[in-house]
PDB file of N, CA and C in Angstrom:
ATOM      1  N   UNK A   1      24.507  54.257  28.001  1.00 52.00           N
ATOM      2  CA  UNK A   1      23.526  53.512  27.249  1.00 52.00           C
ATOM      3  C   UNK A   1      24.069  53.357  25.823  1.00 52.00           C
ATOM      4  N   UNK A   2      24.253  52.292  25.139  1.00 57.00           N
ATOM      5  CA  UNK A   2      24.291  52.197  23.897  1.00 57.00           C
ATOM      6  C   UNK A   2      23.641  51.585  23.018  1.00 57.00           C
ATOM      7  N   UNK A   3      23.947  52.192  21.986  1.00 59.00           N
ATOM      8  CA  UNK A   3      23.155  52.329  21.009  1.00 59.00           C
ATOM      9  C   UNK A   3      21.994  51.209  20.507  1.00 59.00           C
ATOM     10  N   UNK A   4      21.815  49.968  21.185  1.00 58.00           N
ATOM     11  CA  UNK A   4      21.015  48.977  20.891  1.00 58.00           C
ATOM     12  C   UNK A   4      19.819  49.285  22.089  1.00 58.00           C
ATOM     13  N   UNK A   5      19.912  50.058  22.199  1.00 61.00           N
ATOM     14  CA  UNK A   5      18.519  50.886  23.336  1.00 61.00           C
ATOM     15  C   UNK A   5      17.446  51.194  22.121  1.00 61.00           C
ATOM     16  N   UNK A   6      17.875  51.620  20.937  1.00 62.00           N
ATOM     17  CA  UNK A   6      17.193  52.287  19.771  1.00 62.00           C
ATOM     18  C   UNK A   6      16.831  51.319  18.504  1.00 62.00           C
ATOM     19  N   UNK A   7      17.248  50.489  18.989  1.00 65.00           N
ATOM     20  CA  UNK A   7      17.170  49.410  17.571  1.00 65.00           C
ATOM     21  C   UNK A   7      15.530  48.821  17.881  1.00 65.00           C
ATOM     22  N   UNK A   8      14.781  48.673  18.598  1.00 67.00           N
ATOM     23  CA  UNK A   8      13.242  48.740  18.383  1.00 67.00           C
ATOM     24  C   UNK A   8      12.878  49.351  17.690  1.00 67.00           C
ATOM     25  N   UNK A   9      12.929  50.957  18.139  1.00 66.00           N
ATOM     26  CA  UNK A   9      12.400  51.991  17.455  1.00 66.00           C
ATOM     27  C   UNK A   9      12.770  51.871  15.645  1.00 66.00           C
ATOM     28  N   UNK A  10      14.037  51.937  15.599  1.00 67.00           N
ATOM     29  CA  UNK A  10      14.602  52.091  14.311  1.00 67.00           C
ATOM     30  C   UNK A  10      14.124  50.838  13.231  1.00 67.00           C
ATOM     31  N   UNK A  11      14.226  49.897  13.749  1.00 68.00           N
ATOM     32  CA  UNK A  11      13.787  48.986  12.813  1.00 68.00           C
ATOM     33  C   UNK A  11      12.337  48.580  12.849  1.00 68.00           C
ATOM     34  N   UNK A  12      11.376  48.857  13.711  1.00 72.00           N
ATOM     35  CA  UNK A  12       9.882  48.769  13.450  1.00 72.00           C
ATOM     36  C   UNK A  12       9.312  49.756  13.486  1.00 72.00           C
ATOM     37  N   UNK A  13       9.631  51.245  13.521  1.00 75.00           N
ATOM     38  CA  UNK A  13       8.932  52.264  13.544  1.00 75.00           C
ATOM     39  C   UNK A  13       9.441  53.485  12.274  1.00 75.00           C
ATOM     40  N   UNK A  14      10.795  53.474  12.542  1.00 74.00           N
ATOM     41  CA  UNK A  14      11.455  54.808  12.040  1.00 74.00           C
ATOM     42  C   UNK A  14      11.683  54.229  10.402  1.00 74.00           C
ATOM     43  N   UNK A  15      12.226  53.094  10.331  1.00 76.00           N
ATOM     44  CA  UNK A  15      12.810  53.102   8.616  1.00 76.00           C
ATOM     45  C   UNK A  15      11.590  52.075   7.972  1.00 76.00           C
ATOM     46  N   UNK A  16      10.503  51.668   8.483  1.00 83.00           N
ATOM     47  CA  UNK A  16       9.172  51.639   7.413  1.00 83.00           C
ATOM     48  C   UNK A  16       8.660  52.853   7.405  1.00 83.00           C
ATOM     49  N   UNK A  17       8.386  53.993   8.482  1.00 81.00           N
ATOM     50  CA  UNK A  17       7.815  55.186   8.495  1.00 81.00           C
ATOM     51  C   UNK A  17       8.843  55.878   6.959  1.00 81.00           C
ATOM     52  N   UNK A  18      10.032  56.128   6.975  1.00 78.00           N
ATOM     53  CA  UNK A  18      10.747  56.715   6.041  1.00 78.00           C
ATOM     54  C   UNK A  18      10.860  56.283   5.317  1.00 78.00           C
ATOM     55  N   UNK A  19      10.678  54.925   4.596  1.00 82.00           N
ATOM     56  CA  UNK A  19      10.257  54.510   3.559  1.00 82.00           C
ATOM     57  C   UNK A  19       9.364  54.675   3.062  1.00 82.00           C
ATOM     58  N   UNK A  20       7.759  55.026   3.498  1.00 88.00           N
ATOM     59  CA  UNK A  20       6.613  54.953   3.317  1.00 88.00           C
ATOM     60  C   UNK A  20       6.815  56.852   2.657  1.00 88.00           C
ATOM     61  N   UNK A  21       7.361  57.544   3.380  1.00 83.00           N
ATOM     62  CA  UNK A  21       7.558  59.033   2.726  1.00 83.00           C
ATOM     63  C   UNK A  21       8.253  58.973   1.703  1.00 83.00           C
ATOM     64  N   UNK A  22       9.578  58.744   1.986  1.00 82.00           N
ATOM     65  CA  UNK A  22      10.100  58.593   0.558  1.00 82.00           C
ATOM     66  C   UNK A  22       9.382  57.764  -0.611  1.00 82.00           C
ATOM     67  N   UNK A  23       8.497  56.743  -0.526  1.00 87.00           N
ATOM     68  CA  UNK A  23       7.789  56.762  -1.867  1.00 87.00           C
ATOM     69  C   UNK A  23       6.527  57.126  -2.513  1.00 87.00           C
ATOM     70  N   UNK A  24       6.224  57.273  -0.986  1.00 88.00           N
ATOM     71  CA  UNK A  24       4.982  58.514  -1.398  1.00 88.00           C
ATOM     72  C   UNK A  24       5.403  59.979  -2.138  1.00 88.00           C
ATOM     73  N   UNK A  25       6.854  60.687  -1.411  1.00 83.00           N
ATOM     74  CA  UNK A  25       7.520  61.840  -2.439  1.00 83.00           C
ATOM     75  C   UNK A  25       7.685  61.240  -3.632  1.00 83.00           C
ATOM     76  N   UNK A  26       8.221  60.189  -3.921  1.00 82.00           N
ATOM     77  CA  UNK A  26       8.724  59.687  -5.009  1.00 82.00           C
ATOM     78  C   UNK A  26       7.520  59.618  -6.453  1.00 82.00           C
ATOM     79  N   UNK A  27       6.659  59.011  -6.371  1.00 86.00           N
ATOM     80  CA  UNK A  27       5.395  58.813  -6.362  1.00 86.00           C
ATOM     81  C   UNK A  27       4.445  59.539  -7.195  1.00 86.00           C
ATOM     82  N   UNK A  28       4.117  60.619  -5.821  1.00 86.00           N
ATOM     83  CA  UNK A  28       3.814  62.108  -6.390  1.00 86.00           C
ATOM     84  C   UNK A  28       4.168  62.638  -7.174  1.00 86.00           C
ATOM     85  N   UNK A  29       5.909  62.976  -7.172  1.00 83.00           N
ATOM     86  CA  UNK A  29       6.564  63.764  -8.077  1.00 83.00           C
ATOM     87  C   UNK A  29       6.694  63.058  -9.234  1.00 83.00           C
ATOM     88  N   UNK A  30       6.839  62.277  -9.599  1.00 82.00           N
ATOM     89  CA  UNK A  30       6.655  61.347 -10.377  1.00 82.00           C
ATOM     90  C   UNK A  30       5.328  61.171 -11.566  1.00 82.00           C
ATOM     91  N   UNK A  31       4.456  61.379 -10.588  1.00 86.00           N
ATOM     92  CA  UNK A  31       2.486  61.972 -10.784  1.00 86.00           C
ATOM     93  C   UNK A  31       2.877  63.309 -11.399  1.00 86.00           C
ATOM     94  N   UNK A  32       3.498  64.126 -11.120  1.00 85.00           N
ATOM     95  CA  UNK A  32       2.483  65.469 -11.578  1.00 85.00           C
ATOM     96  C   UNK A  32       3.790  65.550 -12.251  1.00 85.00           C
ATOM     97  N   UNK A  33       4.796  64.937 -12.637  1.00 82.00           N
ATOM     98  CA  UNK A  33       5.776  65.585 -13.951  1.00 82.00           C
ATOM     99  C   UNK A  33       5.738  64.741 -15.242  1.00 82.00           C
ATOM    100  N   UNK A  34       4.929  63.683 -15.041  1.00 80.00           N
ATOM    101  CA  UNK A  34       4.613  62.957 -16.398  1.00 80.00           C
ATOM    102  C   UNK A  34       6.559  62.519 -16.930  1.00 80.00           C
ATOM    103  N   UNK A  35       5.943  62.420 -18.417  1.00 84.00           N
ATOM    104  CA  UNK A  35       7.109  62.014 -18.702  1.00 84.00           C
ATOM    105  C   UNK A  35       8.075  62.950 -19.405  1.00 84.00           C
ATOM    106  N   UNK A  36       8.581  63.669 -18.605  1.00 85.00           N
ATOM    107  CA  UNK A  36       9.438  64.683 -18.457  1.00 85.00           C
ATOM    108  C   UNK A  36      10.767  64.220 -17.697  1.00 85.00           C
ATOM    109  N   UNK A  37      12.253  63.337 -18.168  1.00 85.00           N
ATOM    110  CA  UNK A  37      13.012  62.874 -17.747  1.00 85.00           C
ATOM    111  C   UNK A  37      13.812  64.122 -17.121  1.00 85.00           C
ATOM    112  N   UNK A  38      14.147  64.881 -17.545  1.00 88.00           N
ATOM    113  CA  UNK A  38      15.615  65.628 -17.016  1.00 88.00           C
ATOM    114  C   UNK A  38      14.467  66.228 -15.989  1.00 88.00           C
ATOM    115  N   UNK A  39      13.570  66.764 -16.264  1.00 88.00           N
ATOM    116  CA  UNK A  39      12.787  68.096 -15.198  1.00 88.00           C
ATOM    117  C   UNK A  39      12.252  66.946 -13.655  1.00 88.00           C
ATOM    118  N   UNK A  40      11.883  65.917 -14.304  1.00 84.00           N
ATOM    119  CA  UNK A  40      11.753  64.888 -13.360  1.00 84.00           C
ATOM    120  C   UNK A  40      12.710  64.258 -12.514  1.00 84.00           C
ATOM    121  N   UNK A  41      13.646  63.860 -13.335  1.00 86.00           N
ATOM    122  CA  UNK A  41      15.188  63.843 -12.241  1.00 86.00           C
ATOM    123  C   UNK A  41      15.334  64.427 -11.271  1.00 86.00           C
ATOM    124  N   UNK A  42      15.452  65.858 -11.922  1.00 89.00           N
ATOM    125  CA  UNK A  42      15.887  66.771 -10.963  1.00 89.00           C
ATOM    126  C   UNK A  42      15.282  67.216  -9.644  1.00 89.00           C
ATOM    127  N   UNK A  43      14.043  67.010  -9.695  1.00 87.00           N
ATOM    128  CA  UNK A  43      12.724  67.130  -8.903  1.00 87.00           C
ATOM    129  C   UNK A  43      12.457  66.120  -7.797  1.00 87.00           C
ATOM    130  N   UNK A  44      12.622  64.730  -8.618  1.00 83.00           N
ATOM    131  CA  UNK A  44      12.800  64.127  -7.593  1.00 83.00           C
ATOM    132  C   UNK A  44      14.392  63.756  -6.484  1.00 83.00           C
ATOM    133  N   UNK A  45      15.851  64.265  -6.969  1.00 87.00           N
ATOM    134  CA  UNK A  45      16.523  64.602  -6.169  1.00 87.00           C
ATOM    135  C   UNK A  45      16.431  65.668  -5.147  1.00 87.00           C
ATOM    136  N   UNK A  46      15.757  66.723  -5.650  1.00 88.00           N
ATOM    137  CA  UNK A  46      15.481  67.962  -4.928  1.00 88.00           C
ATOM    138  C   UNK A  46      14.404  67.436  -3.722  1.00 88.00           C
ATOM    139  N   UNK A  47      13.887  66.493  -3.658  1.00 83.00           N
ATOM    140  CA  UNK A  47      12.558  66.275  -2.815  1.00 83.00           C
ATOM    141  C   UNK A  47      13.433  65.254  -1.711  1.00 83.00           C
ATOM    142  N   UNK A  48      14.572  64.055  -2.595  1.00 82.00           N
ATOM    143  CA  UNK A  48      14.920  63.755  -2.195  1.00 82.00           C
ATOM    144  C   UNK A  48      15.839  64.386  -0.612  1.00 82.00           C
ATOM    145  N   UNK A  49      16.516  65.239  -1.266  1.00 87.00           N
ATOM    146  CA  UNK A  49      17.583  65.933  -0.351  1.00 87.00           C
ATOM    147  C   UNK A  49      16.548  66.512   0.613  1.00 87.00           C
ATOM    148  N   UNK A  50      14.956  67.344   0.251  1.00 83.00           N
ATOM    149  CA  UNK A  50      14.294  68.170   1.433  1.00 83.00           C
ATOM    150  C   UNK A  50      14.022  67.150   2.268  1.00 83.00           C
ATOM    151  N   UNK A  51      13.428  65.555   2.126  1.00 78.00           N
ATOM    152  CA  UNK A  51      13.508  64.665   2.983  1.00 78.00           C
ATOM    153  C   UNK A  51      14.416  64.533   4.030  1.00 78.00           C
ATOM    154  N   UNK A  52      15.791  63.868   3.211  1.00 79.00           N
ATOM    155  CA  UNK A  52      16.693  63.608   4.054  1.00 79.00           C
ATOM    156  C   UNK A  52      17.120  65.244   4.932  1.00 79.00           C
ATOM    157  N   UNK A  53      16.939  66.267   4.449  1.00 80.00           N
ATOM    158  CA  UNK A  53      16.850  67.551   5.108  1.00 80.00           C
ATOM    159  C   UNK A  53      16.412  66.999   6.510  1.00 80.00           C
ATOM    160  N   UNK A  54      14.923  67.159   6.585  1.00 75.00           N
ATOM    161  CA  UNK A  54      13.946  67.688   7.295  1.00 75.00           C
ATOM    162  C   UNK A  54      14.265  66.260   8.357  1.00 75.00           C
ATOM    163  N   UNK A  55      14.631  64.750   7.937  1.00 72.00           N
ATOM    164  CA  UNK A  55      14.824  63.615   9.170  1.00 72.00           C
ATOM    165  C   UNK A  55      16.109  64.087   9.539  1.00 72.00           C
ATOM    166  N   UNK A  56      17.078  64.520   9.157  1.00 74.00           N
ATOM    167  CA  UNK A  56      18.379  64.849   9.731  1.00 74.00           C
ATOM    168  C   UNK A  56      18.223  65.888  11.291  1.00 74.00           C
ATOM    169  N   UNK A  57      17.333  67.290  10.478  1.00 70.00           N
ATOM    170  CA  UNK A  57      16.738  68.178  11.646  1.00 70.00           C
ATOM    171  C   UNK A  57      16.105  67.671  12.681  1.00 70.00           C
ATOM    172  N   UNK A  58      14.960  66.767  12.657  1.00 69.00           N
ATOM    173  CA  UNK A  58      14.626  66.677  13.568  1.00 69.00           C
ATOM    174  C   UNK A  58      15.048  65.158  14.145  1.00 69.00           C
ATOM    175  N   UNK A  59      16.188  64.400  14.167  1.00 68.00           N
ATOM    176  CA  UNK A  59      16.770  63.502  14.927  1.00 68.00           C
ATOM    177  C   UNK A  59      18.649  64.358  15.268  1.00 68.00           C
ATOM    178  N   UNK A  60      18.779  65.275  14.813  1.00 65.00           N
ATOM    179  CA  UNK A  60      20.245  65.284  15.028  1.00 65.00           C
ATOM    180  C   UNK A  60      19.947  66.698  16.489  1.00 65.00           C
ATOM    181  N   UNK A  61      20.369  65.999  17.150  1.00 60.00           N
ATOM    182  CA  UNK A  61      20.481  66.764  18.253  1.00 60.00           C
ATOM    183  C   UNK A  61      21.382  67.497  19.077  1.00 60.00           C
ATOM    184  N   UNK A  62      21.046  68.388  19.735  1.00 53.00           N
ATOM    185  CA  UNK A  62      22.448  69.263  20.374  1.00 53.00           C
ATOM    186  C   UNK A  62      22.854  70.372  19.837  1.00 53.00           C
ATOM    187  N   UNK A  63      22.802  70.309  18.047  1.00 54.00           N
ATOM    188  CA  UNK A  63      23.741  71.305  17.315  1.00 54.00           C
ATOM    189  C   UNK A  63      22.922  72.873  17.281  1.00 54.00           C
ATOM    190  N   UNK A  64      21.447  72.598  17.061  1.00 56.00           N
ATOM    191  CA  UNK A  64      21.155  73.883  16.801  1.00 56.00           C
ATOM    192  C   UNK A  64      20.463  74.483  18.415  1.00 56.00           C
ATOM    193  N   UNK A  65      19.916  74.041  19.497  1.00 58.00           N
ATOM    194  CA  UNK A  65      19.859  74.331  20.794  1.00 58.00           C
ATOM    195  C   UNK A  65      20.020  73.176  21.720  1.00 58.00           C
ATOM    196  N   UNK A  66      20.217  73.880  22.868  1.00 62.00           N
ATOM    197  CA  UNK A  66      20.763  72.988  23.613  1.00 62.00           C
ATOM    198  C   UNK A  66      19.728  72.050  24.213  1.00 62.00           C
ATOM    199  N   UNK A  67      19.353  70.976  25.115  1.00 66.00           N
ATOM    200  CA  UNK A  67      18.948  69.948  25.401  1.00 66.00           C
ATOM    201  C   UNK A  67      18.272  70.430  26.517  1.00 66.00           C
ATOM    202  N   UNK A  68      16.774  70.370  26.578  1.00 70.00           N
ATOM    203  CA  UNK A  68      16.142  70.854  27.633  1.00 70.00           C
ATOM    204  C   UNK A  68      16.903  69.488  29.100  1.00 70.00           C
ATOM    205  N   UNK A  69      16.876  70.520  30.001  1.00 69.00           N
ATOM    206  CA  UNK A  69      16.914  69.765  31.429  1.00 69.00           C
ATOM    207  C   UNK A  69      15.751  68.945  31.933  1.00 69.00           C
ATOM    208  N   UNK A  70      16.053  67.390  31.884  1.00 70.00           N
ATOM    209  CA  UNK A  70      14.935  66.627  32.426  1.00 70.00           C
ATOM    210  C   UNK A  70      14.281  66.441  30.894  1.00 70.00           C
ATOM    211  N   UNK A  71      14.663  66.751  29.768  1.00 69.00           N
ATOM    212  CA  UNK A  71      13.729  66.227  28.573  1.00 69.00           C
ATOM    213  C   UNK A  71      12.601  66.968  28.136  1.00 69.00           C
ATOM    214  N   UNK A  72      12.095  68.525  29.205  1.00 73.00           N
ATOM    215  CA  UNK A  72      11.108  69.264  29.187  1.00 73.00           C
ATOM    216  C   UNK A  72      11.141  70.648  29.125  1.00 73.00           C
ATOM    217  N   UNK A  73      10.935  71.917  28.423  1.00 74.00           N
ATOM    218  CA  UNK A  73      11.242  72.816  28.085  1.00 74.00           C
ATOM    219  C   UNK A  73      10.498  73.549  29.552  1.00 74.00           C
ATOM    220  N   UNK A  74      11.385  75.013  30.545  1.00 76.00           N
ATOM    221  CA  UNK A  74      10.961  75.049  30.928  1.00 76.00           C
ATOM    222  C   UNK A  74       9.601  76.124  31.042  1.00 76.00           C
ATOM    223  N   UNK A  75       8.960  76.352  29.827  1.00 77.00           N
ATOM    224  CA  UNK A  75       7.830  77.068  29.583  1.00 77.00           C
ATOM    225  C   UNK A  75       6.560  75.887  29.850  1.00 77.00           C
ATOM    226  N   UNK A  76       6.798  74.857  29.502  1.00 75.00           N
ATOM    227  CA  UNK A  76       5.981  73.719  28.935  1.00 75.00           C
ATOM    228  C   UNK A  76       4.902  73.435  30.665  1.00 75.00           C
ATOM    229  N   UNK A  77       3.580  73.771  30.055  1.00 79.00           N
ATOM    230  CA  UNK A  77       2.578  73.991  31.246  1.00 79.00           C
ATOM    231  C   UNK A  77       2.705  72.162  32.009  1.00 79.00           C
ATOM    232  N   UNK A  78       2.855  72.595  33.067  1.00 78.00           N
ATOM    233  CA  UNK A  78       2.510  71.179  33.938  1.00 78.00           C
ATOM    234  C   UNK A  78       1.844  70.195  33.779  1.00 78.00           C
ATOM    235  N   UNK A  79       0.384  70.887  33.248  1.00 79.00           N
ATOM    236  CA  UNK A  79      -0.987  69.960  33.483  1.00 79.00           C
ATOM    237  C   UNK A  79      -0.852  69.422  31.954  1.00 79.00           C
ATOM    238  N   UNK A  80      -0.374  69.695  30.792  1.00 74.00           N
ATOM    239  CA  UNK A  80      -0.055  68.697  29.850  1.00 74.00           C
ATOM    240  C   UNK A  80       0.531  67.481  29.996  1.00 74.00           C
ATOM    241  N   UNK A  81       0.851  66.428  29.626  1.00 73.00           N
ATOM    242  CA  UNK A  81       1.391  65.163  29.915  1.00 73.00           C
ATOM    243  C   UNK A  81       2.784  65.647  28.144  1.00 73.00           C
ATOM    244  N   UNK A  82       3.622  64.781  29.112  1.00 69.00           N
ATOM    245  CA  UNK A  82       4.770  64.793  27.871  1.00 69.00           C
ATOM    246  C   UNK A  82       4.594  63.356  27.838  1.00 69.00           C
ATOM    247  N   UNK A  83       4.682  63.382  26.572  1.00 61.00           N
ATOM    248  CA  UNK A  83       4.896  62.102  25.998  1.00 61.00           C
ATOM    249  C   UNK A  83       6.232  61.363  26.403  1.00 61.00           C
ATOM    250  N   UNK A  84       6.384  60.146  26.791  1.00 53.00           N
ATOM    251  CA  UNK A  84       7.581  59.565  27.017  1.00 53.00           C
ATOM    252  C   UNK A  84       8.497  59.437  29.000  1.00 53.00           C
ATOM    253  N   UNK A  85       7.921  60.734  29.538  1.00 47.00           N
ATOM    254  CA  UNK A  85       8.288  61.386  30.785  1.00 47.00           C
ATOM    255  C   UNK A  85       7.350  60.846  31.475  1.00 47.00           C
TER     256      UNK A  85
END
C-alpha cells in the first residue's frame, strides 16, 4: 500500500486538526505572558517542541512497542467495538 492511502486523512483531518492546536498553544501562551519578549519566545518554542513531541509519539510507530496482531491488543475485551476493525 502506498502512501496515497493516507492523503484523505492528512489533508482534511490531521493538518487542520494540528493547526488548530498549534494556534490555540500559540495563542494562550502568548495570553498569559503579556508582553514579555525573551520569556515569551522561549515559551512558546518550548510548547512548540511539546507539540511536535506528543504528534511524533503518537503517529510514529513500531519504535517504542511492537504492533498489536490484527490491529488489537490481546487484553482488549471482545464486546467493545474497535474503532476502524
Amino acid at each position: 500500500m502506498n502512501n496515497a492511502a493516507n492523503s484523505g486523512f492528512l489533508f482534511w483531518l490531521f493538518i487542520p486538526g494540528l493547526w488548530t492546536v498549534l494556534l490555540l498553544v500559540w495563542v494562550g501562551v502568548g495570553a498569559l505572558l503579556g508582553n514579555r519578549p525573551p520569556l515569551r519566545a522561549f515559551a512558546l518554542a518550548v510548547a512548540l517542541l511539546g507539540v511536535v513531541w506528543c504528534v511524533i509519539s503518537i503517529f510514529w510507530e513500531g519504535t517504542a512497542t511492537p504492533p498489536c496482531p490484527g490491529g488489537v491488543p490481546p487484553w482488549w475485551p471482545g464486546f467493545l467495538p474497535v474503532p476502524g476493525f
